[in-house]
XYZ file of C-alpha atoms in Angstrom:
717
model
C 189.483 152.722 98.921
C 189.388 152.456 102.543
C 187.437 155.843 102.757
C 183.762 154.046 102.532
C 184.605 151.750 105.154
C 185.977 154.447 107.406
C 182.924 156.789 107.024
C 180.741 153.644 107.820
C 182.682 152.926 110.938
C 182.617 156.530 112.044
C 178.660 156.875 111.364
C 178.416 153.831 113.448
C 180.200 155.296 116.297
C 178.524 158.543 116.061
C 175.051 156.879 116.327
C 176.036 154.545 119.088
C 177.323 157.263 120.913
C 174.307 159.264 120.352
C 172.192 156.764 121.812
C 172.677 158.045 125.381
C 172.866 161.665 124.447
C 169.297 162.465 123.708
C 165.485 161.693 124.475
C 162.363 162.207 122.492
C 159.762 164.073 124.901
C 157.072 164.515 122.396
C 155.838 164.769 118.926
C 152.673 166.595 117.683
C 151.036 167.471 114.365
C 149.669 170.830 113.552
C 146.960 171.525 110.742
C 147.396 175.480 109.319
C 144.912 177.314 108.896
C 142.776 174.641 110.039
C 141.447 171.063 110.204
C 138.332 172.092 108.537
C 138.651 173.691 105.128
C 136.782 174.121 101.740
C 137.483 172.609 98.162
C 140.573 174.565 96.768
C 142.131 175.944 100.077
C 145.711 175.812 101.090
C 146.665 173.359 103.890
C 150.255 173.107 105.736
C 150.837 169.952 107.933
C 153.550 170.671 110.353
C 155.139 167.794 112.352
C 157.026 169.165 115.663
C 159.325 167.055 117.674
C 160.515 168.023 121.117
C 164.128 166.370 122.069
C 166.233 166.690 125.256
C 169.917 166.407 124.263
C 173.332 167.450 125.021
C 174.266 170.922 124.141
C 175.357 171.611 120.801
C 174.629 167.668 120.092
C 173.232 167.327 116.362
C 170.411 164.759 115.731
C 169.737 162.984 112.576
C 166.234 161.937 112.428
C 163.604 160.516 109.691
C 160.265 162.174 109.779
C 157.048 160.632 108.138
C 153.556 161.668 107.187
C 150.372 159.671 107.051
C 146.983 159.695 105.705
C 144.693 156.977 106.827
C 147.999 154.822 107.778
C 148.977 155.130 104.335
C 152.426 156.730 104.184
C 152.680 160.133 102.289
C 155.699 161.670 102.506
C 159.045 161.071 104.053
C 162.292 163.270 104.976
C 165.555 163.177 106.890
C 166.492 166.387 108.747
C 168.314 167.621 111.806
C 165.710 169.874 112.653
C 162.803 169.465 114.985
C 159.877 170.827 112.976
C 159.097 169.761 109.338
C 156.026 171.044 107.217
C 154.167 169.347 104.366
C 152.196 171.635 102.161
C 149.014 170.588 99.994
C 148.633 173.910 97.922
C 144.967 173.174 96.839
C 142.960 170.539 98.794
C 139.927 168.546 97.523
C 137.277 166.721 99.191
C 139.389 163.388 98.607
C 142.130 165.226 101.080
C 139.780 164.465 103.943
C 140.844 161.748 106.467
C 142.989 161.342 109.393
C 146.474 162.561 109.313
C 149.805 161.618 111.502
C 153.552 161.755 111.749
C 156.098 159.905 113.294
C 159.958 160.385 113.866
C 162.816 157.725 114.054
C 166.028 158.519 115.473
C 168.662 155.526 115.843
C 165.854 153.014 115.634
C 164.031 154.708 118.325
C 160.350 155.766 116.756
C 157.507 157.818 118.252
C 154.359 158.835 116.710
C 152.018 161.742 117.033
C 148.056 161.469 117.544
C 145.746 161.425 114.651
C 144.508 164.504 113.288
C 141.229 164.711 111.185
C 141.217 166.863 107.976
C 137.754 167.641 106.673
C 137.465 169.160 103.247
C 133.972 170.234 102.053
C 132.344 171.398 98.757
C 132.928 168.673 96.283
C 132.794 170.330 92.834
C 130.371 169.250 90.025
C 132.145 166.567 87.446
C 132.581 166.946 83.838
C 130.397 165.321 81.423
C 130.530 164.633 77.877
C 128.899 162.672 75.204
C 130.052 160.870 72.092
C 127.704 162.456 69.683
C 125.109 165.465 69.780
C 122.761 163.788 67.007
C 122.221 160.197 66.620
C 119.616 157.920 64.770
C 117.219 155.829 66.593
C 118.837 152.347 67.549
C 122.389 153.896 67.836
C 124.422 154.276 70.950
C 125.655 157.216 72.576
C 128.764 156.649 74.997
C 128.455 159.221 78.088
C 131.715 160.119 79.879
C 131.844 161.398 83.712
C 134.920 162.684 85.308
C 136.096 164.275 88.528
C 139.681 165.226 87.561
C 140.922 166.921 90.759
C 139.656 163.931 93.006
C 141.647 160.974 94.251
C 139.428 158.115 96.033
C 137.074 155.496 95.547
C 134.103 157.131 93.444
C 130.765 155.967 92.446
C 129.664 157.457 89.189
C 125.895 157.905 88.454
C 124.880 158.746 84.839
C 121.012 160.013 84.200
C 119.473 159.768 81.045
C 116.532 162.365 80.726
C 113.545 162.238 78.429
C 110.642 164.811 78.607
C 112.063 166.095 81.976
C 111.948 162.680 83.447
C 114.404 160.778 84.342
C 114.095 157.600 81.765
C 117.335 155.356 82.623
C 120.256 155.462 85.108
C 123.389 153.498 85.099
C 126.030 153.380 87.855
C 129.615 152.228 87.995
C 132.107 152.224 91.182
C 135.837 152.549 90.409
C 139.204 154.073 91.986
C 139.807 156.296 88.600
C 138.549 159.653 88.559
C 136.457 159.315 85.439
C 133.984 156.335 84.192
C 132.044 155.799 80.693
C 128.520 153.941 79.986
C 126.657 153.393 76.643
C 122.865 154.199 76.278
C 121.162 152.917 73.616
C 118.638 155.327 71.786
C 115.175 153.816 71.406
C 112.161 154.273 68.829
C 110.249 157.409 69.426
C 113.101 159.074 71.318
C 113.698 162.676 70.334
C 115.479 165.093 72.454
C 117.449 163.627 75.571
C 119.564 165.202 78.241
C 122.372 163.394 79.868
C 123.968 164.346 83.130
C 125.914 162.690 85.869
C 127.305 162.970 89.521
C 129.953 161.330 91.837
C 129.856 159.950 95.306
C 133.053 159.490 97.385
C 132.582 156.387 98.948
C 135.255 156.638 101.904
C 134.145 159.941 102.728
C 130.345 159.932 102.296
C 129.937 162.967 100.104
C 127.933 163.394 96.920
C 128.760 166.138 94.313
C 126.267 168.593 92.568
C 125.117 167.102 89.191
C 127.151 167.965 86.212
C 126.081 170.175 83.536
C 123.549 168.788 81.098
C 124.292 167.360 77.695
C 121.712 167.556 74.925
C 121.486 164.872 72.351
C 119.185 165.166 69.212
C 117.330 161.612 68.268
C 116.829 161.454 64.104
C 114.228 159.094 63.095
C 115.242 156.637 59.996
C 111.450 156.082 59.002
C 108.053 156.947 60.513
C 105.884 154.872 62.647
C 103.671 152.662 60.069
C 100.235 153.152 59.141
C 97.597 150.295 58.777
C 94.811 150.874 56.381
C 91.711 148.296 56.102
C 89.018 148.352 53.407
C 86.156 147.924 53.526
C 86.219 148.865 57.221
C 87.483 147.425 60.318
C 84.021 145.795 60.688
C 82.095 144.085 58.049
C 80.342 140.878 57.210
C 82.386 137.950 55.557
C 82.104 137.460 51.859
C 83.561 140.710 50.813
C 86.911 141.720 49.311
C 89.278 142.736 52.207
C 92.372 144.846 51.870
C 95.209 145.360 54.509
C 97.850 148.100 53.519
C 100.899 148.983 55.603
C 102.816 152.031 54.578
C 106.124 154.053 55.975
C 107.906 157.039 55.415
C 111.721 156.685 55.140
C 114.003 159.635 56.089
C 116.100 160.890 53.322
C 119.135 161.040 55.416
C 118.937 157.046 56.114
C 120.074 154.660 53.317
C 119.782 151.679 55.683
C 117.720 148.640 54.134
C 114.375 148.140 56.161
C 111.661 145.473 56.115
C 108.039 145.768 56.481
C 106.236 142.909 57.736
C 102.306 142.127 58.127
C 101.408 140.002 61.054
C 97.968 138.378 62.179
C 97.637 137.057 65.685
C 101.756 136.634 65.820
C 102.032 134.907 62.627
C 103.614 136.758 59.340
C 101.124 136.657 56.436
C 103.009 139.203 54.154
C 106.328 140.823 54.121
C 108.063 143.405 51.653
C 111.148 145.339 51.320
C 109.638 148.615 49.971
C 107.695 151.290 52.098
C 104.482 149.964 51.054
C 102.820 146.450 51.693
C 99.120 145.282 50.965
C 97.266 142.012 51.393
C 94.045 141.131 49.852
C 91.357 138.276 50.106
C 87.624 137.382 50.234
C 87.043 137.767 53.885
C 86.002 134.893 56.120
C 85.256 135.098 60.083
C 88.754 132.853 60.099
C 90.448 136.255 58.873
C 89.123 138.019 62.083
C 91.647 139.217 64.445
C 94.588 141.642 65.331
C 96.851 142.697 62.478
C 100.378 144.422 63.253
C 102.478 146.141 60.536
C 106.222 146.330 61.630
C 108.953 148.221 60.233
C 112.689 147.239 61.338
C 116.340 148.097 60.183
C 119.622 146.625 61.489
C 118.937 148.588 64.880
C 115.459 149.791 65.439
C 111.875 148.846 64.870
C 108.644 150.328 64.867
C 105.077 148.790 64.637
C 101.270 149.695 64.662
C 98.503 147.441 65.763
C 94.770 147.288 64.524
C 91.801 144.802 65.150
C 89.534 143.867 62.255
C 86.052 142.379 63.330
C 83.968 140.079 60.574
C 80.489 139.126 61.132
C 79.972 135.612 59.935
C 77.898 134.861 57.028
C 77.000 130.914 57.570
C 78.346 128.736 60.098
C 81.156 126.287 59.577
C 79.957 122.970 58.338
C 79.751 119.987 60.479
C 81.154 116.388 59.335
C 79.332 113.406 61.244
C 79.759 109.620 60.789
C 76.461 107.437 61.086
C 77.916 104.434 62.129
C 78.101 104.266 66.075
C 80.619 101.322 66.056
C 83.951 101.965 67.879
C 85.818 100.296 65.196
C 84.894 99.920 61.342
C 85.599 96.721 59.910
C 86.393 96.081 56.150
C 83.133 95.675 54.426
C 81.198 97.665 56.777
C 78.387 100.133 55.247
C 79.039 103.743 56.587
C 77.386 107.158 55.910
C 78.780 110.501 56.174
C 76.666 113.764 56.655
C 77.555 117.430 56.117
C 75.130 119.945 57.669
C 75.511 123.838 58.061
C 73.686 125.278 61.210
C 71.281 128.167 60.864
C 70.298 127.606 57.354
C 67.086 127.164 55.840
C 66.419 123.442 54.752
C 65.630 124.476 51.249
C 68.891 126.429 51.120
C 71.120 123.569 52.806
C 69.580 121.206 49.940
C 70.432 123.590 47.059
C 74.369 123.897 48.453
C 76.886 122.174 46.513
C 78.833 119.792 49.119
C 82.101 118.150 48.511
C 83.715 115.417 50.425
C 87.448 115.283 50.342
C 89.398 112.513 51.626
C 93.222 112.954 52.578
C 92.931 116.324 50.807
C 93.323 114.563 47.455
C 90.065 112.559 46.641
C 86.993 114.719 46.131
C 83.376 113.373 46.132
C 80.607 115.668 45.095
C 77.193 114.913 46.512
C 73.921 116.791 46.874
C 71.924 116.839 49.970
C 74.889 116.766 52.241
C 75.317 112.702 52.516
C 77.896 110.075 51.476
C 77.651 106.568 51.634
C 80.359 103.962 51.018
C 81.314 100.283 51.554
C 84.208 100.535 53.953
C 87.630 99.338 52.607
C 91.088 99.937 53.681
C 91.777 102.037 50.717
C 89.107 104.558 51.675
C 90.547 105.006 55.435
C 91.887 108.355 55.994
C 90.860 112.028 56.824
C 87.858 113.527 55.656
C 86.248 117.061 55.352
C 83.438 118.343 54.032
C 83.390 121.682 52.303
C 80.507 124.229 51.568
C 80.240 127.359 49.456
C 77.882 130.266 49.639
C 78.338 133.512 47.931
C 81.908 133.048 47.222
C 82.581 131.894 50.970
C 83.768 128.413 50.971
C 84.181 127.054 54.497
C 85.629 123.470 55.540
C 84.744 121.314 58.523
C 86.681 120.075 61.028
C 88.647 116.958 59.994
C 86.803 113.270 60.373
C 89.155 110.661 60.801
C 88.044 106.912 59.385
C 89.851 103.786 59.789
C 88.333 100.653 57.834
C 90.281 97.734 59.475
C 91.184 94.737 57.024
C 91.422 91.408 58.728
C 94.958 89.665 58.980
C 95.817 87.426 56.302
C 98.590 85.153 55.160
C 100.275 85.147 58.520
C 103.919 83.080 58.398
C 106.350 82.293 61.044
C 109.881 81.944 60.191
C 112.690 80.500 61.984
C 115.900 82.772 61.395
C 118.159 80.194 60.817
C 119.713 77.865 58.348
C 118.505 74.737 60.022
C 115.905 73.505 62.216
C 118.140 72.523 65.039
C 119.510 74.548 68.007
C 121.880 73.811 70.690
C 120.474 73.824 74.268
C 121.410 77.464 75.856
C 121.439 79.178 72.279
C 118.738 81.694 71.629
C 115.963 80.962 69.060
C 115.057 83.910 66.841
C 111.366 83.431 65.295
C 109.601 86.179 63.111
C 105.761 86.645 62.711
C 104.485 88.974 59.788
C 101.121 89.114 58.110
C 101.215 90.341 54.432
C 97.908 92.024 54.898
C 96.007 93.700 57.503
C 95.636 96.860 59.263
C 97.730 97.792 62.077
C 98.044 97.878 65.011
C 98.596 93.901 64.800
C 99.308 91.985 67.984
C 101.466 89.039 67.207
C 101.348 86.062 70.083
C 104.157 83.064 69.795
C 102.952 79.669 71.140
C 104.884 76.235 71.972
C 102.097 73.983 71.793
C 99.335 75.564 73.944
C 101.638 77.683 76.008
C 102.108 81.429 75.279
C 105.700 82.570 75.234
C 105.290 86.149 74.262
C 103.371 88.734 72.729
C 103.728 92.120 70.631
C 101.836 94.838 69.197
C 103.513 96.168 65.856
C 102.489 99.569 64.403
C 102.599 99.674 60.516
C 103.613 97.028 58.369
C 106.262 95.633 60.675
C 107.245 92.131 61.784
C 107.464 90.772 65.117
C 110.702 89.117 66.328
C 110.773 86.779 69.056
C 113.892 85.753 71.023
C 113.425 82.289 72.776
C 115.940 81.000 75.330
C 116.669 77.188 74.582
C 117.468 76.446 78.531
C 115.392 73.292 78.849
C 115.412 70.214 76.780
C 111.654 70.306 76.530
C 112.003 73.665 74.616
C 112.151 71.625 71.476
C 108.922 71.113 69.668
C 106.546 72.733 67.359
C 106.249 76.580 67.563
C 103.509 78.832 65.749
C 102.134 82.503 65.894
C 98.827 84.169 66.005
C 98.045 87.394 64.745
C 94.929 89.847 65.825
C 93.947 93.283 65.088
C 90.783 95.262 65.868
C 88.862 93.695 63.157
C 89.811 89.886 64.307
C 90.069 90.317 68.340
C 88.281 87.473 68.985
C 89.202 85.152 66.350
C 92.751 86.007 64.838
C 94.728 83.763 62.364
C 97.256 81.148 63.181
C 100.423 80.809 61.103
C 102.350 77.537 59.904
C 103.965 75.651 62.213
C 107.628 75.426 62.573
C 109.524 72.366 64.233
C 112.721 73.258 65.959
C 114.987 70.356 67.467
C 116.674 71.058 70.441
C 120.205 69.208 70.634
C 121.688 68.873 74.243
C 125.061 69.159 74.278
C 127.489 66.541 75.937
C 127.737 67.113 79.507
C 130.399 64.946 80.593
C 132.359 61.825 79.351
C 133.549 58.458 81.489
C 136.042 55.986 80.155
C 135.937 52.461 81.745
C 138.272 49.409 81.235
C 137.942 45.660 81.691
C 139.669 44.697 83.497
C 139.396 47.829 85.975
C 142.823 47.238 87.252
C 144.364 48.081 84.143
C 146.468 44.767 84.327
C 145.598 42.378 81.213
C 147.191 38.973 81.021
C 149.017 38.484 77.761
C 146.696 37.037 75.061
C 143.474 38.079 77.190
C 140.945 40.751 75.968
C 140.984 44.430 76.909
C 137.574 46.140 76.840
C 137.146 49.943 76.575
C 133.647 51.308 77.583
C 133.079 55.207 76.673
C 129.649 56.467 78.205
C 128.330 59.855 78.258
C 126.211 61.237 80.834
C 123.660 63.258 78.920
C 123.249 64.141 75.288
C 120.970 64.245 72.168
C 121.601 60.975 69.921
C 123.390 60.415 67.372
C 126.715 60.518 69.298
C 130.074 59.822 67.653
C 132.768 58.071 69.699
C 136.208 58.076 69.257
C 139.018 55.950 70.809
C 142.379 56.940 71.254
C 145.606 55.418 72.374
C 148.474 57.910 73.769
C 151.823 56.782 73.631
C 154.062 60.033 72.860
C 151.224 60.935 70.413
C 147.521 60.365 70.094
C 146.661 57.446 67.642
C 142.772 56.948 66.699
C 141.969 53.246 67.422
C 138.264 53.270 66.496
C 135.242 55.595 65.452
C 132.000 54.542 65.839
C 128.267 56.531 65.843
C 125.862 55.302 68.196
C 122.151 56.294 67.125
C 120.076 54.405 70.105
C 122.880 54.262 73.058
C 124.799 56.716 75.178
C 128.081 54.521 75.295
C 130.323 52.652 72.815
C 132.532 49.734 73.232
C 135.943 48.851 71.806
C 137.592 45.803 72.314
C 141.305 44.527 72.074
C 140.769 40.532 71.850
C 144.711 39.977 72.005
C 146.221 42.092 74.362
C 150.299 41.964 74.345
C 152.851 44.143 75.669
C 152.536 46.454 72.406
C 149.238 47.474 73.815
C 150.676 49.293 76.919
C 149.870 52.857 77.397
C 147.008 55.417 78.186
C 143.522 55.126 76.548
C 140.883 58.252 76.163
C 137.798 58.622 74.332
C 136.111 61.513 72.777
C 132.399 61.920 72.217
C 130.389 64.522 70.123
C 126.979 65.385 68.711
C 124.975 67.714 66.728
C 126.238 70.465 69.226
C 129.530 70.269 67.226
C 131.651 70.243 70.430
C 134.258 67.338 71.216
C 134.259 66.260 74.846
C 137.173 64.211 76.025
C 136.707 61.562 78.659
C 139.257 60.757 81.575
C 142.221 58.715 80.889
C 143.117 55.192 81.710
C 146.225 53.125 81.802
C 146.571 49.459 80.606
C 149.464 47.155 80.621
C 150.256 43.600 80.033
C 150.979 40.853 82.622
C 152.064 37.299 82.315
C 149.326 34.727 81.697
C 147.844 32.444 84.454
C 149.113 29.005 82.526
C 152.754 30.694 82.475
C 152.656 31.709 86.290
C 151.616 27.896 86.875
C 154.627 26.643 84.899
C 156.901 28.799 86.575
C 155.341 28.060 90.190
C 155.470 24.167 89.517
C 159.129 24.563 88.412
C 160.121 26.501 91.573
C 158.225 23.987 93.713
C 159.823 20.960 92.285
C 163.306 22.698 93.039
C 162.307 23.706 96.643
C 161.398 19.907 96.859
C 164.820 18.667 95.602
C 166.684 20.918 97.833
C 164.702 19.693 100.769
C 165.358 15.994 99.981
C 168.974 16.446 99.460
C 169.197 18.323 102.918
C 167.395 15.288 104.167
C 169.564 13.021 102.657
C 172.895 14.821 103.942
C 171.166 14.952 107.460
C 170.587 11.370 107.564
C 173.940 10.532 106.116
C 175.472 12.514 108.540
C 173.845 10.920 111.478
C 174.517 7.353 110.069
C 178.216 8.243 110.002
C 178.259 9.695 113.517
C 176.496 6.443 114.622
C 179.685 4.418 113.514
C 182.130 6.780 114.835
C 180.273 6.248 118.240
C 180.654 2.588 118.002
C 183.976 2.571 116.956
C 184.993 4.994 120.130
C 183.528 2.644 122.298
C 185.814 -0.015 121.307
C 188.986 1.962 121.824
C 190.429 5.374 121.602
C 193.237 4.213 119.550
C 191.181 2.811 117.003
C 189.473 5.844 116.863
C 192.740 7.789 116.331
C 193.711 5.194 113.898
C 190.451 5.710 112.113
C 190.985 9.388 111.751
C 194.466 8.796 110.736
C 192.979 6.460 108.096
C 190.571 9.021 107.108
C 193.073 11.667 106.433
C 195.014 9.012 104.375
C 192.113 8.695 102.461
C 191.680 12.435 101.977
C 195.248 12.564 100.979
C 194.855 9.549 98.694
C 191.426 11.164 97.294
C 189.538 8.292 99.136
C 187.299 10.667 100.847
C 183.997 11.472 98.779
C 183.061 14.813 99.907
C 183.537 17.981 101.961
C 181.209 16.786 104.444
C 183.483 13.778 105.167
C 186.676 15.967 105.118
C 185.060 18.157 107.605
C 184.019 15.329 109.912
C 187.582 14.109 109.843
C 188.833 17.548 110.669
C 186.612 18.143 113.597
C 187.636 14.534 114.964
C 191.131 15.138 114.873
C 190.693 18.313 116.731
C 188.596 16.583 119.374
C 190.695 13.587 119.673
C 194.085 15.740 120.245
C 192.336 17.544 122.867
C 190.894 14.789 124.392
C 194.021 12.694 124.498
C 195.926 15.533 126.264
C 193.306 15.868 128.835
C 192.845 12.289 129.110
C 196.716 11.564 129.721
C 196.399 14.147 132.399
C 193.645 12.640 134.117
C 194.670 9.258 133.536
C 197.841 10.101 135.461
C 195.945 11.535 138.241
C 193.045 8.937 138.499
C 194.207 6.039 136.869
C 194.517 4.173 140.224
C 191.310 5.611 141.662
C 189.321 5.155 138.533
C 190.280 2.221 136.496
C 187.112 3.018 134.271
C 187.749 6.296 133.611
C 189.596 5.680 130.342
C 186.419 3.979 128.995
C 184.393 6.644 129.965
C 186.460 9.225 128.385
C 186.394 7.308 125.327
C 182.817 7.575 124.919
C 182.529 11.332 125.545
C 184.880 11.838 122.826
C 182.692 9.811 120.409
C 179.776 11.795 121.967
C 181.368 15.449 120.790
C 182.462 13.979 117.783
C 179.199 13.329 116.682
C 177.641 16.711 117.630
C 180.336 18.631 115.884
C 178.746 18.533 112.513
C 175.454 19.681 113.498
C 176.715 22.378 115.080
C 178.577 23.639 112.306
C 175.867 23.069 109.968
C 173.478 25.158 111.930
C 172.416 28.294 110.130
């Protein structure tokens, strides 16, 4: 169990101990027999390491061989010399070689040694087939089996001892394949290749040649023309294509005959013929082509045909740029180079749109122009079985525009401001192109030119209130450029939608006296009449109060003649017109307040109460003053009577003889004052009785005055 651990420890100790017991003096690489070799020679690479070490000391070293810095061989040894043998060298072995040694993680590398191998062998070549058909493919394989390097393979296709086609490919493999297509007419081909070593820069000799025999599935076609390749028109002409098919090939083939690049006949048989009475139009280059799935062959020939007579020319006598319906026109057909008597004896045909035929002698054709006779005219002339047709002449008779109708594309004749009006103009008859113009009054709103029997549609944006009014349409064509026709008039009413609604109330404060009148005035800023007004009261929910339609005014009035508390709430109005959009006003609050006469009664009552209170207060004040004067008089007489009077009042109170609280208060005040003054009087009298015999009398007067002032002080707020 512990043996691997022991061995590892001992090994580590051995290497550690060796580190100080050796030195690598040098390392070199030798090539035997030489650094320059021929392809196929034997090569020995010898790596020699020179050490300095202790006597009998054994070194364990690792030696590695490299080619162009790529590792090719590694070995572990205790020797100081290691050999690497390459028994058969090839050109691809050329390069830079070196070796290195590593002992106890101490490396050392030799110098590079360049090895050069010459004499690259020719590559091997093979073909997939030795016998092929035209159109087939041949796969060619080139191989350098002994070489190992980046190689450029070149392939050569040789025809009639001349290189016809080359292909090349670069690869890291020692072989490559390419595909050659066998073309029409090729018979015996040679293929060969060579190899170029990219990194070494050496090219091999050519490989041996491979022969490939080409078989034709069919022959090149033949063209036979009768009566000849050069003759005068009017004769019967035949063109025949023929081909011989190989008995070894059963592939389907197709034969076509072309004239100036256009196929005029075709067949799947080996023979194809084309017959016709020749004209100069049949002159040109003819090509016969035979083709199968993979190959084709062709043959060309040119046929020249002399003209018997010239192509007819068709002209129009009228000099007008445009022909109006009802104009008289004349067509003339002529053939240049013909004698007059011959020209008159010919049969002329005038053909309209390839359908209608009019035969005329002398070559002229006259007619009154109508739209039905518009179209493409040609004239046809026949001489000696040769028929020739002129270039087409287009004649257009313009019928005037009629029955112009303007239509407003809506269910009604009203439109809301801002909407788009769609108006359509169309003529029931008239030769196009027709130009339609839309008018509002005398103002042109738009113009359109229509091809064919198409209507003109105009879109008008009703962005302004003055867009309402009368619309009409005008139509012109080349027959009626200066006059034109006008349509019916369409009246369109533009409805201005309601912009804003304002509610006013009278009185404006919203406070209405009970029994008085409340007026609601609903106004719109702008809008087309008639306008429908609705008045609502909102108290929890909306209640319709009044609904009216005004046809002459932009406002409506709703009156509540006798307003009461039941009328308290918020009021609004809603306005709408032909735009079918309701607009709500601002809201106004109204509440019932007391009537003026009720306020007057209440004010009068309050005034009387205030006057009564003032009178009572004045009476009480006068009564108090009177009683005070009586008390003063009594005090002047004697203080005792005053005291007696107070006592009398007290007795009256006890007996219930005092009439009011005021008297009771006056008595209480007088008693308090009398008691205090009496004590003071007694003291002063004792001290100053002798010195001031009149002091008693003065004191009594003062006491009376104080008693008189006391009630006023108590009654002060």
